[in-house]
XYZ file of C-alpha atoms in Angstrom:
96
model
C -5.271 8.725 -12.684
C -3.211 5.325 -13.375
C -3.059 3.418 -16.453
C -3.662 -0.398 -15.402
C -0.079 -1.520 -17.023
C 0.878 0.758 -14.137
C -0.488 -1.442 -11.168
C 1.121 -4.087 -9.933
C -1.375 -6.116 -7.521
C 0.699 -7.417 -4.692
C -1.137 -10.174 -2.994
C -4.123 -10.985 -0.832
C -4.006 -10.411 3.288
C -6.200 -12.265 5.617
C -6.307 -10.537 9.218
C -7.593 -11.603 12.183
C -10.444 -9.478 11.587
C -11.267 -11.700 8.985
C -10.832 -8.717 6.951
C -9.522 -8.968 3.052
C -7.124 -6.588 1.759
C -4.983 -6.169 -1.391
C -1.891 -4.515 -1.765
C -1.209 -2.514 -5.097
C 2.087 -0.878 -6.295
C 1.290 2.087 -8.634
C 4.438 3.103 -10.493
C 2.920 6.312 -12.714
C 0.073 8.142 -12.689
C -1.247 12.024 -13.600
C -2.567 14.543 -11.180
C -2.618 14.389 -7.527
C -4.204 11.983 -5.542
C -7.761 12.498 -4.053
C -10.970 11.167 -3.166
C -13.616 9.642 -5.495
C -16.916 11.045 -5.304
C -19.168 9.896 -2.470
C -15.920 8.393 -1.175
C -14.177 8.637 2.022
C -10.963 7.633 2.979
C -11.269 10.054 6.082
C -7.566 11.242 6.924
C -5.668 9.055 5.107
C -2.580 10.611 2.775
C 0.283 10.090 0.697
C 3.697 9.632 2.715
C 7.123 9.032 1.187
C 8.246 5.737 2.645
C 11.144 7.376 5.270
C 8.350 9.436 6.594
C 5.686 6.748 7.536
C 3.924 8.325 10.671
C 3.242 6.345 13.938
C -0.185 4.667 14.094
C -0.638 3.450 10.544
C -4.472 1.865 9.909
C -4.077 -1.505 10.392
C -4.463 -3.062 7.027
C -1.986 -0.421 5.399
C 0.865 -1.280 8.063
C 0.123 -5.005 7.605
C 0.656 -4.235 3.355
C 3.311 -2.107 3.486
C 5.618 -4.876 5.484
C 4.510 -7.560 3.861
C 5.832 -5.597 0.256
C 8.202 -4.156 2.062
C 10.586 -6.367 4.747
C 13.616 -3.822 4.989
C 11.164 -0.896 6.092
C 11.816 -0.039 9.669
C 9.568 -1.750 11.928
C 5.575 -1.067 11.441
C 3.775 -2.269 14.845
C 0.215 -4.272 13.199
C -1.684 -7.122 14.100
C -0.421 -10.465 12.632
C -1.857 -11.061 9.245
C -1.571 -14.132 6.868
C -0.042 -12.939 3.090
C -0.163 -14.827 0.333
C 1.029 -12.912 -2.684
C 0.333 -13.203 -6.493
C 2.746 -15.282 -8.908
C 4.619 -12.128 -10.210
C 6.773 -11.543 -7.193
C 8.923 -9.363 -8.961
C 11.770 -6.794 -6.615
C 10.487 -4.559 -4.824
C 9.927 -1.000 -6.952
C 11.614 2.213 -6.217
C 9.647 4.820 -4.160
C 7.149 6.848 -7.232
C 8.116 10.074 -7.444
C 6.936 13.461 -5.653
């Protein structure tokens, strides 16, 4: 669970999908991460950001560089970003 003063909404993305994503940051939280009830997120997980695997779902690679420029590479579909007015340094990683 996150407390809203910990999310930081990054933007809006516009694919070519016409599909609508936004980004969030979340800096603290309690308990582990898992699915909602009558929610599926099928095998999606946490990864630390050196560890990102090959063949990210689309609209997570196209978030992730868009917050992120000095990441390695992340091969996605172009996507149009327009992010929020607080555009404030990138955050650490969270912790483990």
């Amino acid at each position: 669970m996150a407390q809203p003063r910990d999310v930081r909404l990054l933007g809006t993305l516009v694919d070519h999908v016409v599909r609508v994503t936004v980004g969030a940051v979340v800096t603290a939280w309690q308990g582990e991460p898992s699915d909602q009830p009558h929610e599926s997120v099928g095998g999606w997980r946490w990864w630390a950001l050196d560890e990102l695997p090959r063949g990210l779902f689309v609209c997570s690679a196209q978030i992730l560089t868009s917050w992120r420029s000095d990441l390695p590479p992340i091969d996605h579909a172009p996507a149009h970003f327009t992010p929020y007015a607080d555009r404030t340094p990138s955050l650490p990683p969270p912790p483990r």
